[in-house]
Amino acid sequence: MLLHIEQKALDYLRKNGHVLTIDYERTEGEGEDAGKAFPKIVLGKPENMDLFKLITPHDLQVYLNEELILENYGKTVKIAFEKNLFSKKLKMLEI
């Protein structure tokens, strides 16, 4: 069963200077994926907010085991919190 992350959880993070954002990281090197922008989840306070899209509760769904699934531009990104919703570190896996 999936649950929507609650606004108060995001408000808590923002109040403490932490926001969940999507950043677009360009790949380097050669080949088919060279120069493409891939979404990256960031927990923290970005320096230039214009380069980031703030994640809203509608962007995220929370598993009961505290894993997040984010659908973004056809890619599904699974984010596992190491401790809990207000944890400092995130682990990101593309699925």
PDB file of N, CA and C in Angstrom:
ATOM      1  N   MET A   1       0.847  -1.193   0.000  1.00  0.00           N
ATOM      2  CA  MET A   1       0.000   0.000   0.000  1.00  0.00           C
ATOM      3  C   MET A   1       0.887   1.250   0.000  1.00  0.00           C
ATOM      4  N   LEU A   2       0.601   2.159  -0.901  1.00  0.00           N
ATOM      5  CA  LEU A   2       1.380   3.399  -0.976  1.00  0.00           C
ATOM      6  C   LEU A   2       0.648   4.518  -0.254  1.00  0.00           C
ATOM      7  N   LEU A   3       1.389   5.349   0.422  1.00  0.00           N
ATOM      8  CA  LEU A   3       0.822   6.508   1.127  1.00  0.00           C
ATOM      9  C   LEU A   3       1.459   7.765   0.562  1.00  0.00           C
ATOM     10  N   HIS A   4       0.681   8.835   0.505  1.00  0.00           N
ATOM     11  CA  HIS A   4       1.264  10.111   0.090  1.00  0.00           C
ATOM     12  C   HIS A   4       2.038  10.706   1.257  1.00  0.00           C
ATOM     13  N   ILE A   5       3.211  11.255   0.963  1.00  0.00           N
ATOM     14  CA  ILE A   5       3.975  11.924   2.012  1.00  0.00           C
ATOM     15  C   ILE A   5       3.182  13.156   2.444  1.00  0.00           C
ATOM     16  N   GLU A   6       3.152  13.418   3.707  1.00  0.00           N
ATOM     17  CA  GLU A   6       2.328  14.518   4.207  1.00  0.00           C
ATOM     18  C   GLU A   6       3.049  15.847   4.103  1.00  0.00           C
ATOM     19  N   GLN A   7       2.271  16.894   3.872  1.00  0.00           N
ATOM     20  CA  GLN A   7       2.832  18.235   3.742  1.00  0.00           C
ATOM     21  C   GLN A   7       3.609  18.621   4.993  1.00  0.00           C
ATOM     22  N   LYS A   8       3.137  18.206   6.159  1.00  0.00           N
ATOM     23  CA  LYS A   8       3.833  18.600   7.397  1.00  0.00           C
ATOM     24  C   LYS A   8       5.256  18.034   7.460  1.00  0.00           C
ATOM     25  N   ALA A   9       5.467  16.883   6.814  1.00  0.00           N
ATOM     26  CA  ALA A   9       6.809  16.312   6.781  1.00  0.00           C
ATOM     27  C   ALA A   9       7.737  17.187   5.939  1.00  0.00           C
ATOM     28  N   LEU A  10       7.246  17.620   4.768  1.00  0.00           N
ATOM     29  CA  LEU A  10       8.049  18.507   3.923  1.00  0.00           C
ATOM     30  C   LEU A  10       8.240  19.866   4.589  1.00  0.00           C
ATOM     31  N   ASP A  11       7.206  20.349   5.274  1.00  0.00           N
ATOM     32  CA  ASP A  11       7.318  21.620   5.995  1.00  0.00           C
ATOM     33  C   ASP A  11       8.386  21.523   7.073  1.00  0.00           C
ATOM     34  N   TYR A  12       8.443  20.389   7.754  1.00  0.00           N
ATOM     35  CA  TYR A  12       9.450  20.172   8.798  1.00  0.00           C
ATOM     36  C   TYR A  12      10.857  20.273   8.202  1.00  0.00           C
ATOM     37  N   LEU A  13      11.045  19.598   7.051  1.00  0.00           N
ATOM     38  CA  LEU A  13      12.352  19.633   6.402  1.00  0.00           C
ATOM     39  C   LEU A  13      12.715  21.052   5.971  1.00  0.00           C
ATOM     40  N   ARG A  14      11.752  21.761   5.366  1.00  0.00           N
ATOM     41  CA  ARG A  14      12.014  23.127   4.887  1.00  0.00           C
ATOM     42  C   ARG A  14      12.313  24.074   6.040  1.00  0.00           C
ATOM     43  N   LYS A  15      11.570  23.920   7.145  1.00  0.00           N
ATOM     44  CA  LYS A  15      11.755  24.769   8.321  1.00  0.00           C
ATOM     45  C   LYS A  15      13.183  24.642   8.852  1.00  0.00           C
ATOM     46  N   ASN A  16      13.752  23.451   8.707  1.00  0.00           N
ATOM     47  CA  ASN A  16      15.107  23.206   9.182  1.00  0.00           C
ATOM     48  C   ASN A  16      16.160  23.378   8.080  1.00  0.00           C
ATOM     49  N   GLY A  17      15.748  24.036   6.985  1.00  0.00           N
ATOM     50  CA  GLY A  17      16.700  24.344   5.926  1.00  0.00           C
ATOM     51  C   GLY A  17      16.982  23.189   4.986  1.00  0.00           C
ATOM     52  N   HIS A  18      16.186  22.134   5.067  1.00  0.00           N
ATOM     53  CA  HIS A  18      16.385  20.986   4.186  1.00  0.00           C
ATOM     54  C   HIS A  18      15.181  20.846   3.276  1.00  0.00           C
ATOM     55  N   VAL A  19      15.423  20.750   1.988  1.00  0.00           N
ATOM     56  CA  VAL A  19      14.337  20.548   1.043  1.00  0.00           C
ATOM     57  C   VAL A  19      14.700  19.389   0.129  1.00  0.00           C
ATOM     58  N   LEU A  20      13.701  18.630  -0.277  1.00  0.00           N
ATOM     59  CA  LEU A  20      13.916  17.577  -1.258  1.00  0.00           C
ATOM     60  C   LEU A  20      13.737  18.214  -2.624  1.00  0.00           C
ATOM     61  N   THR A  21      14.737  18.103  -3.471  1.00  0.00           N
ATOM     62  CA  THR A  21      14.678  18.734  -4.772  1.00  0.00           C
ATOM     63  C   THR A  21      15.121  17.758  -5.849  1.00  0.00           C
ATOM     64  N   ILE A  22      14.806  18.083  -7.087  1.00  0.00           N
ATOM     65  CA  ILE A  22      15.307  17.321  -8.221  1.00  0.00           C
ATOM     66  C   ILE A  22      16.350  18.178  -8.914  1.00  0.00           C
ATOM     67  N   ASP A  23      17.536  17.623  -9.091  1.00  0.00           N
ATOM     68  CA  ASP A  23      18.590  18.305  -9.820  1.00  0.00           C
ATOM     69  C   ASP A  23      18.829  17.498 -11.096  1.00  0.00           C
ATOM     70  N   TYR A  24      19.288  18.148 -12.142  1.00  0.00           N
ATOM     71  CA  TYR A  24      19.551  17.439 -13.393  1.00  0.00           C
ATOM     72  C   TYR A  24      21.045  17.392 -13.620  1.00  0.00           C
ATOM     73  N   GLU A  25      21.610  16.196 -13.565  1.00  0.00           N
ATOM     74  CA  GLU A  25      23.045  15.998 -13.681  1.00  0.00           C
ATOM     75  C   GLU A  25      23.360  15.510 -15.088  1.00  0.00           C
ATOM     76  N   ARG A  26      24.219  16.221 -15.779  1.00  0.00           N
ATOM     77  CA  ARG A  26      24.571  15.815 -17.152  1.00  0.00           C
ATOM     78  C   ARG A  26      25.677  14.763 -17.115  1.00  0.00           C
ATOM     79  N   THR A  27      25.529  13.777 -17.984  1.00  0.00           N
ATOM     80  CA  THR A  27      26.538  12.726 -18.058  1.00  0.00           C
ATOM     81  C   THR A  27      27.698  13.194 -18.913  1.00  0.00           C
ATOM     82  N   GLU A  28      28.853  12.622 -18.656  1.00  0.00           N
ATOM     83  CA  GLU A  28      30.048  12.961 -19.421  1.00  0.00           C
ATOM     84  C   GLU A  28      30.492  11.744 -20.217  1.00  0.00           C
ATOM     85  N   GLY A  29      31.494  11.930 -21.025  1.00  0.00           N
ATOM     86  CA  GLY A  29      32.046  10.810 -21.777  1.00  0.00           C
ATOM     87  C   GLY A  29      31.427  10.671 -23.143  1.00  0.00           C
ATOM     88  N   GLU A  30      31.567   9.477 -23.687  1.00  0.00           N
ATOM     89  CA  GLU A  30      31.090   9.212 -25.043  1.00  0.00           C
ATOM     90  C   GLU A  30      29.964   8.197 -25.009  1.00  0.00           C
ATOM     91  N   GLY A  31      29.345   8.016 -26.151  1.00  0.00           N
ATOM     92  CA  GLY A  31      28.303   7.000 -26.241  1.00  0.00           C
ATOM     93  C   GLY A  31      26.916   7.599 -26.302  1.00  0.00           C
ATOM     94  N   GLU A  32      25.957   6.710 -26.253  1.00  0.00           N
ATOM     95  CA  GLU A  32      24.551   7.078 -26.430  1.00  0.00           C
ATOM     96  C   GLU A  32      24.036   8.054 -25.364  1.00  0.00           C
ATOM     97  N   ASP A  33      24.475   7.877 -24.117  1.00  0.00           N
ATOM     98  CA  ASP A  33      23.961   8.704 -23.019  1.00  0.00           C
ATOM     99  C   ASP A  33      24.806   9.949 -22.745  1.00  0.00           C
ATOM    100  N   ALA A  34      25.852  10.195 -23.511  1.00  0.00           N
ATOM    101  CA  ALA A  34      26.733  11.344 -23.275  1.00  0.00           C
ATOM    102  C   ALA A  34      25.956  12.654 -23.401  1.00  0.00           C
ATOM    103  N   GLY A  35      26.099  13.498 -22.398  1.00  0.00           N
ATOM    104  CA  GLY A  35      25.472  14.815 -22.426  1.00  0.00           C
ATOM    105  C   GLY A  35      24.008  14.848 -22.057  1.00  0.00           C
ATOM    106  N   LYS A  36      23.421  13.692 -21.771  1.00  0.00           N
ATOM    107  CA  LYS A  36      22.012  13.670 -21.371  1.00  0.00           C
ATOM    108  C   LYS A  36      21.881  14.102 -19.914  1.00  0.00           C
ATOM    109  N   ALA A  37      20.747  14.709 -19.600  1.00  0.00           N
ATOM    110  CA  ALA A  37      20.499  15.136 -18.218  1.00  0.00           C
ATOM    111  C   ALA A  37      19.637  14.100 -17.509  1.00  0.00           C
ATOM    112  N   PHE A  38      20.122  13.609 -16.393  1.00  0.00           N
ATOM    113  CA  PHE A  38      19.378  12.645 -15.601  1.00  0.00           C
ATOM    114  C   PHE A  38      18.968  13.278 -14.280  1.00  0.00           C
ATOM    115  N   PRO A  39      17.746  13.009 -13.820  1.00  0.00           N
ATOM    116  CA  PRO A  39      17.323  13.601 -12.553  1.00  0.00           C
ATOM    117  C   PRO A  39      18.075  13.002 -11.377  1.00  0.00           C
ATOM    118  N   LYS A  40      18.382  13.835 -10.407  1.00  0.00           N
ATOM    119  CA  LYS A  40      19.076  13.404  -9.203  1.00  0.00           C
ATOM    120  C   LYS A  40      18.312  14.004  -8.027  1.00  0.00           C
ATOM    121  N   ILE A  41      18.050  13.213  -7.019  1.00  0.00           N
ATOM    122  CA  ILE A  41      17.338  13.706  -5.844  1.00  0.00           C
ATOM    123  C   ILE A  41      18.348  14.306  -4.879  1.00  0.00           C
ATOM    124  N   VAL A  42      18.040  15.477  -4.375  1.00  0.00           N
ATOM    125  CA  VAL A  42      18.942  16.176  -3.461  1.00  0.00           C
ATOM    126  C   VAL A  42      18.202  16.465  -2.161  1.00  0.00           C
ATOM    127  N   LEU A  43      18.794  16.104  -1.039  1.00  0.00           N
ATOM    128  CA  LEU A  43      18.273  16.500   0.261  1.00  0.00           C
ATOM    129  C   LEU A  43      19.218  17.568   0.773  1.00  0.00           C
ATOM    130  N   GLY A  44      18.741  18.766   0.861  1.00  0.00           N
ATOM    131  CA  GLY A  44      19.593  19.861   1.298  1.00  0.00           C
ATOM    132  C   GLY A  44      19.046  21.172   0.811  1.00  0.00           C
ATOM    133  N   LYS A  45      19.766  22.236   1.073  1.00  0.00           N
ATOM    134  CA  LYS A  45      19.322  23.556   0.665  1.00  0.00           C
ATOM    135  C   LYS A  45      20.137  23.977  -0.544  1.00  0.00           C
ATOM    136  N   PRO A  46      19.516  23.975  -1.743  1.00  0.00           N
ATOM    137  CA  PRO A  46      20.276  24.347  -2.940  1.00  0.00           C
ATOM    138  C   PRO A  46      20.686  25.806  -2.918  1.00  0.00           C
ATOM    139  N   GLU A  47      21.863  26.093  -3.484  1.00  0.00           N
ATOM    140  CA  GLU A  47      22.360  27.466  -3.525  1.00  0.00           C
ATOM    141  C   GLU A  47      21.596  28.301  -4.542  1.00  0.00           C
ATOM    142  N   ASN A  48      21.309  27.717  -5.701  1.00  0.00           N
ATOM    143  CA  ASN A  48      20.585  28.436  -6.743  1.00  0.00           C
ATOM    144  C   ASN A  48      19.254  27.751  -6.985  1.00  0.00           C
ATOM    145  N   MET A  49      18.192  28.286  -6.386  1.00  0.00           N
ATOM    146  CA  MET A  49      16.886  27.648  -6.462  1.00  0.00           C
ATOM    147  C   MET A  49      16.327  27.603  -7.879  1.00  0.00           C
ATOM    148  N   ASP A  50      16.811  28.463  -8.777  1.00  0.00           N
ATOM    149  CA  ASP A  50      16.312  28.469 -10.152  1.00  0.00           C
ATOM    150  C   ASP A  50      16.658  27.179 -10.892  1.00  0.00           C
ATOM    151  N   LEU A  51      17.721  26.520 -10.467  1.00  0.00           N
ATOM    152  CA  LEU A  51      18.166  25.312 -11.162  1.00  0.00           C
ATOM    153  C   LEU A  51      17.471  24.059 -10.649  1.00  0.00           C
ATOM    154  N   PHE A  52      16.655  24.211  -9.643  1.00  0.00           N
ATOM    155  CA  PHE A  52      16.036  23.058  -9.002  1.00  0.00           C
ATOM    156  C   PHE A  52      14.521  23.131  -9.092  1.00  0.00           C
ATOM    157  N   LYS A  53      13.883  21.981  -9.062  1.00  0.00           N
ATOM    158  CA  LYS A  53      12.430  21.914  -8.950  1.00  0.00           C
ATOM    159  C   LYS A  53      12.136  21.345  -7.566  1.00  0.00           C
ATOM    160  N   LEU A  54      11.414  22.099  -6.749  1.00  0.00           N
ATOM    161  CA  LEU A  54      11.069  21.595  -5.424  1.00  0.00           C
ATOM    162  C   LEU A  54      10.092  20.438  -5.554  1.00  0.00           C
ATOM    163  N   ILE A  55      10.323  19.408  -4.792  1.00  0.00           N
ATOM    164  CA  ILE A  55       9.425  18.259  -4.782  1.00  0.00           C
ATOM    165  C   ILE A  55       8.243  18.579  -3.881  1.00  0.00           C
ATOM    166  N   THR A  56       7.056  18.301  -4.346  1.00  0.00           N
ATOM    167  CA  THR A  56       5.840  18.515  -3.566  1.00  0.00           C
ATOM    168  C   THR A  56       5.297  17.161  -3.128  1.00  0.00           C
ATOM    169  N   PRO A  57       4.333  17.155  -2.214  1.00  0.00           N
ATOM    170  CA  PRO A  57       3.758  15.875  -1.793  1.00  0.00           C
ATOM    171  C   PRO A  57       3.175  15.083  -2.960  1.00  0.00           C
ATOM    172  N   HIS A  58       2.741  15.780  -4.006  1.00  0.00           N
ATOM    173  CA  HIS A  58       2.170  15.088  -5.167  1.00  0.00           C
ATOM    174  C   HIS A  58       3.239  14.359  -5.967  1.00  0.00           C
ATOM    175  N   ASP A  59       4.508  14.762  -5.826  1.00  0.00           N
ATOM    176  CA  ASP A  59       5.590  14.111  -6.560  1.00  0.00           C
ATOM    177  C   ASP A  59       6.020  12.801  -5.911  1.00  0.00           C
ATOM    178  N   LEU A  60       5.751  12.663  -4.636  1.00  0.00           N
ATOM    179  CA  LEU A  60       6.292  11.534  -3.878  1.00  0.00           C
ATOM    180  C   LEU A  60       5.206  10.613  -3.350  1.00  0.00           C
ATOM    181  N   GLN A  61       5.532   9.348  -3.290  1.00  0.00           N
ATOM    182  CA  GLN A  61       4.676   8.392  -2.599  1.00  0.00           C
ATOM    183  C   GLN A  61       5.577   7.603  -1.668  1.00  0.00           C
ATOM    184  N   VAL A  62       5.067   7.292  -0.486  1.00  0.00           N
ATOM    185  CA  VAL A  62       5.898   6.643   0.515  1.00  0.00           C
ATOM    186  C   VAL A  62       5.419   5.218   0.754  1.00  0.00           C
ATOM    187  N   TYR A  63       6.323   4.277   0.664  1.00  0.00           N
ATOM    188  CA  TYR A  63       6.015   2.904   1.073  1.00  0.00           C
ATOM    189  C   TYR A  63       5.962   2.859   2.592  1.00  0.00           C
ATOM    190  N   LEU A  64       5.278   1.880   3.132  1.00  0.00           N
ATOM    191  CA  LEU A  64       5.231   1.740   4.587  1.00  0.00           C
ATOM    192  C   LEU A  64       6.617   1.439   5.158  1.00  0.00           C
ATOM    193  N   ASN A  65       7.500   0.875   4.331  1.00  0.00           N
ATOM    194  CA  ASN A  65       8.864   0.600   4.799  1.00  0.00           C
ATOM    195  C   ASN A  65       9.806   1.774   4.538  1.00  0.00           C
ATOM    196  N   GLU A  66       9.228   2.966   4.337  1.00  0.00           N
ATOM    197  CA  GLU A  66       9.974   4.219   4.214  1.00  0.00           C
ATOM    198  C   GLU A  66      10.837   4.305   2.964  1.00  0.00           C
ATOM    199  N   GLU A  67      10.396   3.682   1.881  1.00  0.00           N
ATOM    200  CA  GLU A  67      11.056   3.878   0.599  1.00  0.00           C
ATOM    201  C   GLU A  67      10.176   4.800  -0.225  1.00  0.00           C
ATOM    202  N   LEU A  68      10.792   5.683  -0.977  1.00  0.00           N
ATOM    203  CA  LEU A  68      10.051   6.613  -1.818  1.00  0.00           C
ATOM    204  C   LEU A  68      10.193   6.204  -3.271  1.00  0.00           C
ATOM    205  N   ILE A  69       9.124   6.358  -4.009  1.00  0.00           N
ATOM    206  CA  ILE A  69       9.170   6.126  -5.453  1.00  0.00           C
ATOM    207  C   ILE A  69       8.853   7.455  -6.126  1.00  0.00           C
ATOM    208  N   LEU A  70       9.705   7.875  -7.020  1.00  0.00           N
ATOM    209  CA  LEU A  70       9.489   9.125  -7.739  1.00  0.00           C
ATOM    210  C   LEU A  70       9.435   8.831  -9.227  1.00  0.00           C
ATOM    211  N   GLU A  71       8.328   9.195  -9.854  1.00  0.00           N
ATOM    212  CA  GLU A  71       8.206   9.063 -11.306  1.00  0.00           C
ATOM    213  C   GLU A  71       8.602  10.401 -11.898  1.00  0.00           C
ATOM    214  N   ASN A  72       9.579  10.401 -12.789  1.00  0.00           N
ATOM    215  CA  ASN A  72      10.037  11.660 -13.350  1.00  0.00           C
ATOM    216  C   ASN A  72      10.485  11.467 -14.791  1.00  0.00           C
ATOM    217  N   TYR A  73       9.778  12.085 -15.718  1.00  0.00           N
ATOM    218  CA  TYR A  73      10.125  12.025 -17.133  1.00  0.00           C
ATOM    219  C   TYR A  73      10.351  10.587 -17.601  1.00  0.00           C
ATOM    220  N   GLY A  74       9.429   9.693 -17.212  1.00  0.00           N
ATOM    221  CA  GLY A  74       9.511   8.321 -17.680  1.00  0.00           C
ATOM    222  C   GLY A  74      10.492   7.448 -16.934  1.00  0.00           C
ATOM    223  N   LYS A  75      11.251   8.038 -16.026  1.00  0.00           N
ATOM    224  CA  LYS A  75      12.183   7.243 -15.231  1.00  0.00           C
ATOM    225  C   LYS A  75      11.579   7.014 -13.861  1.00  0.00           C
ATOM    226  N   THR A  76      11.743   5.831 -13.321  1.00  0.00           N
ATOM    227  CA  THR A  76      11.302   5.569 -11.956  1.00  0.00           C
ATOM    228  C   THR A  76      12.546   5.524 -11.083  1.00  0.00           C
ATOM    229  N   VAL A  77      12.555   6.342 -10.068  1.00  0.00           N
ATOM    230  CA  VAL A  77      13.689   6.405  -9.154  1.00  0.00           C
ATOM    231  C   VAL A  77      13.210   5.969  -7.783  1.00  0.00           C
ATOM    232  N   LYS A  78      13.923   5.037  -7.199  1.00  0.00           N
ATOM    233  CA  LYS A  78      13.567   4.547  -5.867  1.00  0.00           C
ATOM    234  C   LYS A  78      14.550   5.156  -4.873  1.00  0.00           C
ATOM    235  N   ILE A  79      14.028   5.763  -3.837  1.00  0.00           N
ATOM    236  CA  ILE A  79      14.873   6.403  -2.833  1.00  0.00           C
ATOM    237  C   ILE A  79      14.615   5.718  -1.506  1.00  0.00           C
ATOM    238  N   ALA A  80      15.638   5.199  -0.876  1.00  0.00           N
ATOM    239  CA  ALA A  80      15.482   4.549   0.423  1.00  0.00           C
ATOM    240  C   ALA A  80      16.112   5.435   1.496  1.00  0.00           C
ATOM    241  N   PHE A  81      15.323   5.771   2.496  1.00  0.00           N
ATOM    242  CA  PHE A  81      15.862   6.524   3.616  1.00  0.00           C
ATOM    243  C   PHE A  81      16.673   5.576   4.479  1.00  0.00           C
ATOM    244  N   GLU A  82      17.832   6.021   4.936  1.00  0.00           N
ATOM    245  CA  GLU A  82      18.673   5.150   5.751  1.00  0.00           C
ATOM    246  C   GLU A  82      18.098   4.954   7.144  1.00  0.00           C
ATOM    247  N   LYS A  83      17.428   5.987   7.673  1.00  0.00           N
ATOM    248  CA  LYS A  83      16.876   5.844   9.020  1.00  0.00           C
ATOM    249  C   LYS A  83      15.383   6.089   9.024  1.00  0.00           C
ATOM    250  N   ASN A  84      14.963   7.324   8.820  1.00  0.00           N
ATOM    251  CA  ASN A  84      13.531   7.616   8.826  1.00  0.00           C
ATOM    252  C   ASN A  84      13.254   8.832   7.955  1.00  0.00           C
ATOM    253  N   LEU A  85      12.006   9.301   7.984  1.00  0.00           N
ATOM    254  CA  LEU A  85      11.579  10.389   7.110  1.00  0.00           C
ATOM    255  C   LEU A  85      12.431  11.646   7.271  1.00  0.00           C
ATOM    256  N   PHE A  86      12.916  11.908   8.470  1.00  0.00           N
ATOM    257  CA  PHE A  86      13.686  13.124   8.708  1.00  0.00           C
ATOM    258  C   PHE A  86      15.186  12.835   8.790  1.00  0.00           C
ATOM    259  N   SER A  87      15.588  11.740   8.163  1.00  0.00           N
ATOM    260  CA  SER A  87      16.991  11.345   8.165  1.00  0.00           C
ATOM    261  C   SER A  87      17.847  12.302   7.335  1.00  0.00           C
ATOM    262  N   LYS A  88      19.140  12.286   7.605  1.00  0.00           N
ATOM    263  CA  LYS A  88      20.050  13.181   6.898  1.00  0.00           C
ATOM    264  C   LYS A  88      20.462  12.627   5.537  1.00  0.00           C
ATOM    265  N   LYS A  89      20.556  11.310   5.402  1.00  0.00           N
ATOM    266  CA  LYS A  89      21.114  10.743   4.179  1.00  0.00           C
ATOM    267  C   LYS A  89      20.079   9.960   3.390  1.00  0.00           C
ATOM    268  N   LEU A  90      20.195  10.039   2.079  1.00  0.00           N
ATOM    269  CA  LEU A  90      19.321   9.281   1.186  1.00  0.00           C
ATOM    270  C   LEU A  90      20.179   8.380   0.307  1.00  0.00           C
ATOM    271  N   LYS A  91      19.617   7.247  -0.029  1.00  0.00           N
ATOM    272  CA  LYS A  91      20.253   6.331  -0.957  1.00  0.00           C
ATOM    273  C   LYS A  91      19.386   6.315  -2.204  1.00  0.00           C
ATOM    274  N   MET A  92      19.958   6.425  -3.380  1.00  0.00           N
ATOM    275  CA  MET A  92      19.139   6.475  -4.587  1.00  0.00           C
ATOM    276  C   MET A  92      19.473   5.311  -5.510  1.00  0.00           C
ATOM    277  N   LEU A  93      18.456   4.625  -5.966  1.00  0.00           N
ATOM    278  CA  LEU A  93      18.624   3.508  -6.888  1.00  0.00           C
ATOM    279  C   LEU A  93      17.688   3.712  -8.054  1.00  0.00           C
ATOM    280  N   GLU A  94      18.185   3.543  -9.256  1.00  0.00           N
ATOM    281  CA  GLU A  94      17.306   3.633 -10.422  1.00  0.00           C
ATOM    282  C   GLU A  94      16.737   2.251 -10.672  1.00  0.00           C
ATOM    283  N   ILE A  95      15.414   2.190 -10.880  1.00  0.00           N
ATOM    284  CA  ILE A  95      14.797   0.881 -11.124  1.00  0.00           C
ATOM    285  C   ILE A  95      13.996   0.903 -12.412  1.00  0.00           C
TER     286      ILE A  95
END
